[in-house]
Amino acid sequence: MDDTMDAEITLDELKAARSGAFVHIAENLGVLRVDGRDTLDLLNRLGTNKVDALRPGELRETLFTTEKGRVIDAVIVVASARGARVLVSSGKAAVVREWLERYTIMDDCEYTDVSAMYQHILLYNAPRMPALFAIPEPGVSVRTELADAEIELMHVPSVVGTHVRLLCKAQDAATVLRVLEDGGLRVIHDRAFSLWRCETLTPAVGHELTENSNPLESGAAAAVDFNKGCYIGQEVIARLDSYDKVQRHLARITIEAEAQLRIPSGTPLTSDERDAGFITTAAYHPGEGRWLGIACIRNAFSASGTILRLKTDIVSADVTVT
């Protein structure tokens, strides 16, 4: 596929994402099954959100953070009769399992990585979705069938974009996806999805949500319950909130640079040689001929129209806060 055709497809997909419901398939999303009577109590004590009162079939997003309050992952806890399933972000299954096991001392919890069994299909802008099936209430998971395949539908309020998650067996994924496309849902691939995230200021694990930042400065405060009590990293996060010490926040940016450049997450930004923050996401917009992005920017430099500088060994460019 040549660059012109690739650009046209990206712009067409971005237009579809702006105007209606769409499908995005993130690779390597994981599922950890946790069995044992202490499951929800343990997950409640470790994560930022309250999950100990969930009933089977109910779900809630929570964050796992380091002792310094930095983000390890944003996960979905789905309660079951024998414990829970923990839906983790792309490539995070081993990391999250190791982190959970580190804090599992006397608790009755047994972990099994069942990621290979499933395919995750994420549906965004659900209110505009064709009537292919009944969407569950927010925070609820239901089982049904689609094209003779057993599927699980989860309506997930999430800091990384509220969505309906369709979980099916890996071997049924192609059939289910074909039914969704035939029903009018467009598949949006990674490049257009990144541009959509930049336009809507939607954070993602591995970009905005990393161990470089805490939930309050990376757009994830909605996944923190400030009344639930202790969890790993709680003291740091609570202090930042109580004393209004959050020094950075997410902002949209544009970058005047060539399309061929690579601008990785974490690229520093400066203003007159002073630290102004760092880029978290950058995606080239072929229609505008420039990069769109998200950055975690210090409050002093976050006003719309502020010009910052991106400078590495490879590239030097102006960055505008929008």
PDB file of C-alpha atoms in Angstrom, residues 32-242:
ATOM      1  CA  LEU A  32      -6.409 -12.803  34.570  1.00  0.00           C
ATOM      2  CA  ARG A  33      -8.826 -15.114  36.357  1.00  0.00           C
ATOM      3  CA  VAL A  34      -8.644 -14.749  40.122  1.00  0.00           C
ATOM      4  CA  ASP A  35     -10.288 -17.476  42.198  1.00  0.00           C
ATOM      5  CA  GLY A  36     -10.772 -17.419  45.950  1.00  0.00           C
ATOM      6  CA  ARG A  37     -12.958 -16.019  48.691  1.00  0.00           C
ATOM      7  CA  ASP A  38     -10.625 -13.059  49.345  1.00  0.00           C
ATOM      8  CA  THR A  39     -10.448 -11.915  45.730  1.00  0.00           C
ATOM      9  CA  LEU A  40     -12.575  -8.764  45.799  1.00  0.00           C
ATOM     10  CA  ASP A  41     -11.312  -7.741  49.224  1.00  0.00           C
ATOM     11  CA  LEU A  42      -7.699  -7.983  48.040  1.00  0.00           C
ATOM     12  CA  LEU A  43      -8.322  -6.130  44.774  1.00  0.00           C
ATOM     13  CA  ASN A  44     -10.114  -3.433  46.749  1.00  0.00           C
ATOM     14  CA  ARG A  45      -7.135  -3.021  49.084  1.00  0.00           C
ATOM     15  CA  LEU A  46      -4.670  -2.807  46.206  1.00  0.00           C
ATOM     16  CA  GLY A  47      -6.465  -0.577  43.678  1.00  0.00           C
ATOM     17  CA  THR A  48      -7.668   3.019  43.585  1.00  0.00           C
ATOM     18  CA  ASN A  49     -11.376   2.269  43.176  1.00  0.00           C
ATOM     19  CA  LYS A  50     -13.923   0.489  45.357  1.00  0.00           C
ATOM     20  CA  VAL A  51     -14.613  -3.024  44.053  1.00  0.00           C
ATOM     21  CA  ASP A  52     -15.305  -5.103  47.166  1.00  0.00           C
ATOM     22  CA  ALA A  53     -19.093  -4.707  46.911  1.00  0.00           C
ATOM     23  CA  LEU A  54     -19.377  -5.811  43.286  1.00  0.00           C
ATOM     24  CA  ARG A  55     -21.842  -8.617  42.650  1.00  0.00           C
ATOM     25  CA  PRO A  56     -21.342 -11.321  39.999  1.00  0.00           C
ATOM     26  CA  GLY A  57     -21.742  -9.722  36.572  1.00  0.00           C
ATOM     27  CA  GLU A  58     -20.897  -6.221  37.791  1.00  0.00           C
ATOM     28  CA  LEU A  59     -17.669  -4.486  36.819  1.00  0.00           C
ATOM     29  CA  ARG A  60     -15.611  -1.431  37.653  1.00  0.00           C
ATOM     30  CA  GLU A  61     -12.383   0.111  36.473  1.00  0.00           C
ATOM     31  CA  THR A  62      -9.585   0.565  38.987  1.00  0.00           C
ATOM     32  CA  LEU A  63      -5.952   1.625  38.765  1.00  0.00           C
ATOM     33  CA  PHE A  64      -2.964  -0.243  40.105  1.00  0.00           C
ATOM     34  CA  THR A  65      -0.250   2.199  41.124  1.00  0.00           C
ATOM     35  CA  THR A  66       3.259   2.075  42.549  1.00  0.00           C
ATOM     36  CA  GLU A  67       4.094   3.119  46.089  1.00  0.00           C
ATOM     37  CA  LYS A  68       4.917   6.540  44.592  1.00  0.00           C
ATOM     38  CA  GLY A  69       1.419   6.778  43.114  1.00  0.00           C
ATOM     39  CA  ARG A  70       2.503   6.213  39.499  1.00  0.00           C
ATOM     40  CA  VAL A  71       0.286   4.219  37.151  1.00  0.00           C
ATOM     41  CA  ILE A  72       1.027   0.549  36.459  1.00  0.00           C
ATOM     42  CA  ASP A  73      -2.228  -0.238  34.672  1.00  0.00           C
ATOM     43  CA  ALA A  74      -5.899   0.666  34.354  1.00  0.00           C
ATOM     44  CA  VAL A  75      -7.792  -2.608  34.739  1.00  0.00           C
ATOM     45  CA  ILE A  76     -11.413  -3.733  34.714  1.00  0.00           C
ATOM     46  CA  VAL A  77     -12.521  -5.946  37.594  1.00  0.00           C
ATOM     47  CA  VAL A  78     -15.441  -8.184  36.615  1.00  0.00           C
ATOM     48  CA  ALA A  79     -16.908  -9.960  39.640  1.00  0.00           C
ATOM     49  CA  SER A  80     -17.818 -13.641  39.395  1.00  0.00           C
ATOM     50  CA  ALA A  81     -19.261 -16.295  41.703  1.00  0.00           C
ATOM     51  CA  ARG A  82     -15.826 -17.644  42.518  1.00  0.00           C
ATOM     52  CA  GLY A  83     -13.795 -14.411  42.493  1.00  0.00           C
ATOM     53  CA  ALA A  84     -13.207 -12.092  39.564  1.00  0.00           C
ATOM     54  CA  ARG A  85     -11.612 -11.607  36.221  1.00  0.00           C
ATOM     55  CA  VAL A  86      -9.143  -8.759  35.827  1.00  0.00           C
ATOM     56  CA  LEU A  87      -9.016  -7.358  32.305  1.00  0.00           C
ATOM     57  CA  VAL A  88      -5.607  -5.787  31.754  1.00  0.00           C
ATOM     58  CA  SER A  89      -4.132  -3.515  29.102  1.00  0.00           C
ATOM     59  CA  SER A  90      -2.057  -4.557  26.113  1.00  0.00           C
ATOM     60  CA  GLY A  91       1.010  -6.534  27.134  1.00  0.00           C
ATOM     61  CA  LYS A  92       0.334  -6.058  30.861  1.00  0.00           C
ATOM     62  CA  ALA A  93      -0.826  -9.546  31.899  1.00  0.00           C
ATOM     63  CA  ALA A  94       2.523 -10.754  33.242  1.00  0.00           C
ATOM     64  CA  VAL A  95       3.341  -7.406  34.885  1.00  0.00           C
ATOM     65  CA  VAL A  96      -0.022  -7.149  36.657  1.00  0.00           C
ATOM     66  CA  ARG A  97      -0.008 -10.781  37.755  1.00  0.00           C
ATOM     67  CA  GLU A  98       3.474 -10.435  39.252  1.00  0.00           C
ATOM     68  CA  TRP A  99       2.410  -7.219  41.022  1.00  0.00           C
ATOM     69  CA  LEU A 100      -0.709  -8.859  42.465  1.00  0.00           C
ATOM     70  CA  GLU A 101       1.175 -11.935  43.629  1.00  0.00           C
ATOM     71  CA  ARG A 102       3.723  -9.742  45.385  1.00  0.00           C
ATOM     72  CA  TYR A 103       0.990  -8.390  47.655  1.00  0.00           C
ATOM     73  CA  THR A 104      -0.909 -11.662  48.077  1.00  0.00           C
ATOM     74  CA  ILE A 105       0.312 -12.954  51.444  1.00  0.00           C
ATOM     75  CA  MET A 106      -2.318 -14.841  53.450  1.00  0.00           C
ATOM     76  CA  ASP A 107      -5.190 -14.157  51.050  1.00  0.00           C
ATOM     77  CA  ASP A 108      -7.189 -16.949  49.435  1.00  0.00           C
ATOM     78  CA  CYS A 109      -6.501 -15.939  45.810  1.00  0.00           C
ATOM     79  CA  GLU A 110      -5.255 -18.037  42.910  1.00  0.00           C
ATOM     80  CA  TYR A 111      -4.218 -16.419  39.615  1.00  0.00           C
ATOM     81  CA  THR A 112      -4.548 -17.922  36.135  1.00  0.00           C
ATOM     82  CA  ASP A 113      -3.639 -16.122  32.915  1.00  0.00           C
ATOM     83  CA  VAL A 114      -6.391 -17.038  30.425  1.00  0.00           C
ATOM     84  CA  SER A 115      -5.593 -14.279  27.918  1.00  0.00           C
ATOM     85  CA  ALA A 116      -5.026 -16.655  25.000  1.00  0.00           C
ATOM     86  CA  MET A 117      -8.630 -17.869  25.180  1.00  0.00           C
ATOM     87  CA  TYR A 118     -10.170 -14.513  24.276  1.00  0.00           C
ATOM     88  CA  GLN A 119     -10.365 -11.733  21.725  1.00  0.00           C
ATOM     89  CA  HIS A 120     -11.364  -8.269  22.889  1.00  0.00           C
ATOM     90  CA  ILE A 121     -13.344  -6.098  20.465  1.00  0.00           C
ATOM     91  CA  LEU A 122     -13.936  -2.549  21.705  1.00  0.00           C
ATOM     92  CA  LEU A 123     -16.915  -0.509  20.504  1.00  0.00           C
ATOM     93  CA  TYR A 124     -16.762   3.283  20.978  1.00  0.00           C
ATOM     94  CA  ASN A 125     -19.487   5.929  20.672  1.00  0.00           C
ATOM     95  CA  ALA A 126     -21.986   3.244  21.669  1.00  0.00           C
ATOM     96  CA  PRO A 127     -25.061   5.575  21.720  1.00  0.00           C
ATOM     97  CA  ARG A 128     -24.681   5.860  17.924  1.00  0.00           C
ATOM     98  CA  MET A 129     -24.292   2.110  17.397  1.00  0.00           C
ATOM     99  CA  PRO A 130     -26.560   0.152  15.030  1.00  0.00           C
ATOM    100  CA  ALA A 131     -29.105  -2.077  16.794  1.00  0.00           C
ATOM    101  CA  LEU A 132     -27.108  -5.298  16.568  1.00  0.00           C
ATOM    102  CA  PHE A 133     -27.692  -6.209  20.210  1.00  0.00           C
ATOM    103  CA  ALA A 134     -28.922  -4.689  23.455  1.00  0.00           C
ATOM    104  CA  ILE A 135     -26.227  -2.691  25.229  1.00  0.00           C
ATOM    105  CA  PRO A 136     -25.987  -3.484  28.966  1.00  0.00           C
ATOM    106  CA  GLU A 137     -26.305  -0.822  31.619  1.00  0.00           C
ATOM    107  CA  PRO A 138     -23.013   0.882  32.551  1.00  0.00           C
ATOM    108  CA  GLY A 139     -20.987  -1.302  34.887  1.00  0.00           C
ATOM    109  CA  VAL A 140     -22.716  -4.518  33.862  1.00  0.00           C
ATOM    110  CA  SER A 141     -21.589  -7.600  31.943  1.00  0.00           C
ATOM    111  CA  VAL A 142     -24.053  -9.914  30.160  1.00  0.00           C
ATOM    112  CA  ARG A 143     -23.650 -13.067  28.101  1.00  0.00           C
ATOM    113  CA  THR A 144     -25.427 -13.524  24.786  1.00  0.00           C
ATOM    114  CA  GLU A 145     -24.891 -14.882  21.280  1.00  0.00           C
ATOM    115  CA  LEU A 146     -23.898 -13.254  18.018  1.00  0.00           C
ATOM    116  CA  ALA A 147     -23.646 -15.252  14.783  1.00  0.00           C
ATOM    117  CA  ASP A 148     -23.947 -18.474  16.794  1.00  0.00           C
ATOM    118  CA  ALA A 149     -20.902 -17.453  18.856  1.00  0.00           C
ATOM    119  CA  GLU A 150     -21.052 -17.025  22.606  1.00  0.00           C
ATOM    120  CA  ILE A 151     -20.031 -13.501  23.534  1.00  0.00           C
ATOM    121  CA  GLU A 152     -19.870 -11.362  26.633  1.00  0.00           C
ATOM    122  CA  LEU A 153     -20.895  -7.713  26.440  1.00  0.00           C
ATOM    123  CA  MET A 154     -19.475  -5.297  28.995  1.00  0.00           C
ATOM    124  CA  HIS A 155     -20.468  -1.647  29.237  1.00  0.00           C
ATOM    125  CA  VAL A 156     -17.291  -0.129  30.643  1.00  0.00           C
ATOM    126  CA  PRO A 157     -17.160   3.446  32.009  1.00  0.00           C
ATOM    127  CA  SER A 158     -13.446   4.089  31.652  1.00  0.00           C
ATOM    128  CA  VAL A 159     -10.846   6.831  31.896  1.00  0.00           C
ATOM    129  CA  VAL A 160      -9.324   5.443  28.685  1.00  0.00           C
ATOM    130  CA  GLY A 161     -12.594   5.912  26.827  1.00  0.00           C
ATOM    131  CA  THR A 162     -16.010   4.593  27.828  1.00  0.00           C
ATOM    132  CA  HIS A 163     -16.795   1.651  25.559  1.00  0.00           C
ATOM    133  CA  VAL A 164     -18.719  -1.559  25.094  1.00  0.00           C
ATOM    134  CA  ARG A 165     -16.284  -4.440  25.239  1.00  0.00           C
ATOM    135  CA  LEU A 166     -17.195  -7.556  23.332  1.00  0.00           C
ATOM    136  CA  LEU A 167     -15.320 -10.579  24.657  1.00  0.00           C
ATOM    137  CA  CYS A 168     -15.435 -13.728  22.562  1.00  0.00           C
ATOM    138  CA  LYS A 169     -13.445 -16.910  22.153  1.00  0.00           C
ATOM    139  CA  ALA A 170     -10.358 -16.340  20.037  1.00  0.00           C
ATOM    140  CA  GLN A 171     -11.511 -18.804  17.376  1.00  0.00           C
ATOM    141  CA  ASP A 172     -14.801 -16.912  16.932  1.00  0.00           C
ATOM    142  CA  ALA A 173     -13.255 -13.456  16.524  1.00  0.00           C
ATOM    143  CA  ALA A 174     -13.207 -13.337  12.703  1.00  0.00           C
ATOM    144  CA  THR A 175     -16.857 -14.376  12.470  1.00  0.00           C
ATOM    145  CA  VAL A 176     -17.993 -11.899  15.122  1.00  0.00           C
ATOM    146  CA  LEU A 177     -16.022  -9.060  13.551  1.00  0.00           C
ATOM    147  CA  ARG A 178     -17.545  -9.781  10.153  1.00  0.00           C
ATOM    148  CA  VAL A 179     -21.044  -9.549  11.627  1.00  0.00           C
ATOM    149  CA  LEU A 180     -20.199  -6.186  13.209  1.00  0.00           C
ATOM    150  CA  GLU A 181     -18.835  -4.829   9.930  1.00  0.00           C
ATOM    151  CA  ASP A 182     -21.820  -6.148   7.965  1.00  0.00           C
ATOM    152  CA  GLY A 183     -24.027  -4.390  10.532  1.00  0.00           C
ATOM    153  CA  GLY A 184     -22.465  -1.019   9.729  1.00  0.00           C
ATOM    154  CA  LEU A 185     -19.628  -0.694  12.243  1.00  0.00           C
ATOM    155  CA  ARG A 186     -16.317   0.551  10.871  1.00  0.00           C
ATOM    156  CA  VAL A 187     -13.017  -0.878  12.100  1.00  0.00           C
ATOM    157  CA  ILE A 188     -10.621   1.923  13.053  1.00  0.00           C
ATOM    158  CA  HIS A 189      -6.957   0.959  12.978  1.00  0.00           C
ATOM    159  CA  ASP A 190      -4.167   2.213  15.223  1.00  0.00           C
ATOM    160  CA  ARG A 191      -3.112   5.346  13.315  1.00  0.00           C
ATOM    161  CA  ALA A 192      -6.630   6.772  13.014  1.00  0.00           C
ATOM    162  CA  PHE A 193      -7.412   5.680  16.577  1.00  0.00           C
ATOM    163  CA  SER A 194      -4.386   7.616  17.861  1.00  0.00           C
ATOM    164  CA  LEU A 195      -5.560  10.719  15.998  1.00  0.00           C
ATOM    165  CA  TRP A 196      -9.041  10.271  17.472  1.00  0.00           C
ATOM    166  CA  ARG A 197      -7.522  10.015  20.951  1.00  0.00           C
ATOM    167  CA  CYS A 198      -5.535  13.205  20.353  1.00  0.00           C
ATOM    168  CA  GLU A 199      -8.624  15.079  19.189  1.00  0.00           C
ATOM    169  CA  THR A 200     -10.755  13.881  22.111  1.00  0.00           C
ATOM    170  CA  LEU A 201      -7.938  14.038  24.695  1.00  0.00           C
ATOM    171  CA  THR A 202      -8.487  10.390  25.576  1.00  0.00           C
ATOM    172  CA  PRO A 203      -5.587   8.904  27.583  1.00  0.00           C
ATOM    173  CA  ALA A 204      -4.181   5.425  27.062  1.00  0.00           C
ATOM    174  CA  VAL A 205      -2.092   3.032  29.116  1.00  0.00           C
ATOM    175  CA  GLY A 206       1.495   3.069  27.874  1.00  0.00           C
ATOM    176  CA  HIS A 207       1.178   6.681  26.729  1.00  0.00           C
ATOM    177  CA  GLU A 208      -0.528   8.997  29.224  1.00  0.00           C
ATOM    178  CA  LEU A 209      -0.935   6.362  31.940  1.00  0.00           C
ATOM    179  CA  THR A 210       2.559   5.170  32.805  1.00  0.00           C
ATOM    180  CA  GLU A 211       4.985   5.197  35.688  1.00  0.00           C
ATOM    181  CA  ASN A 212       6.001   8.696  34.528  1.00  0.00           C
ATOM    182  CA  SER A 213       2.857  10.212  36.003  1.00  0.00           C
ATOM    183  CA  ASN A 214       0.152   9.885  38.631  1.00  0.00           C
ATOM    184  CA  PRO A 215      -3.586   9.495  37.941  1.00  0.00           C
ATOM    185  CA  LEU A 216      -4.436  13.100  38.778  1.00  0.00           C
ATOM    186  CA  GLU A 217      -2.141  14.588  36.158  1.00  0.00           C
ATOM    187  CA  SER A 218      -2.763  11.955  33.492  1.00  0.00           C
ATOM    188  CA  GLY A 219      -6.527  12.239  33.092  1.00  0.00           C
ATOM    189  CA  ALA A 220      -7.464   9.277  35.293  1.00  0.00           C
ATOM    190  CA  ALA A 221      -8.897  10.884  38.428  1.00  0.00           C
ATOM    191  CA  ALA A 222     -12.329   9.376  37.693  1.00  0.00           C
ATOM    192  CA  ALA A 223     -10.909   5.933  38.520  1.00  0.00           C
ATOM    193  CA  VAL A 224      -9.849   7.053  42.013  1.00  0.00           C
ATOM    194  CA  ASP A 225     -12.258   6.765  44.950  1.00  0.00           C
ATOM    195  CA  PHE A 226     -11.001   9.273  47.515  1.00  0.00           C
ATOM    196  CA  ASN A 227     -13.246   7.824  50.253  1.00  0.00           C
ATOM    197  CA  LYS A 228     -12.431   4.131  50.033  1.00  0.00           C
ATOM    198  CA  GLY A 229      -9.375   4.037  52.277  1.00  0.00           C
ATOM    199  CA  CYS A 230      -5.904   2.647  51.798  1.00  0.00           C
ATOM    200  CA  TYR A 231      -4.388   1.170  48.646  1.00  0.00           C
ATOM    201  CA  ILE A 232      -0.889   1.021  47.196  1.00  0.00           C
ATOM    202  CA  GLY A 233       0.151   4.622  46.450  1.00  0.00           C
ATOM    203  CA  GLN A 234      -2.865   6.107  48.261  1.00  0.00           C
ATOM    204  CA  GLU A 235      -0.897   8.402  50.577  1.00  0.00           C
ATOM    205  CA  VAL A 236       0.869  10.158  47.704  1.00  0.00           C
ATOM    206  CA  ILE A 237      -2.266  10.551  45.580  1.00  0.00           C
ATOM    207  CA  ALA A 238      -4.374  11.753  48.508  1.00  0.00           C
ATOM    208  CA  ARG A 239      -1.752  14.330  49.466  1.00  0.00           C
ATOM    209  CA  LEU A 240      -1.611  15.683  45.907  1.00  0.00           C
ATOM    210  CA  ASP A 241      -5.381  16.070  45.922  1.00  0.00           C
ATOM    211  CA  SER A 242      -5.778  17.452  49.445  1.00  0.00           C
TER     212      SER A 242
END
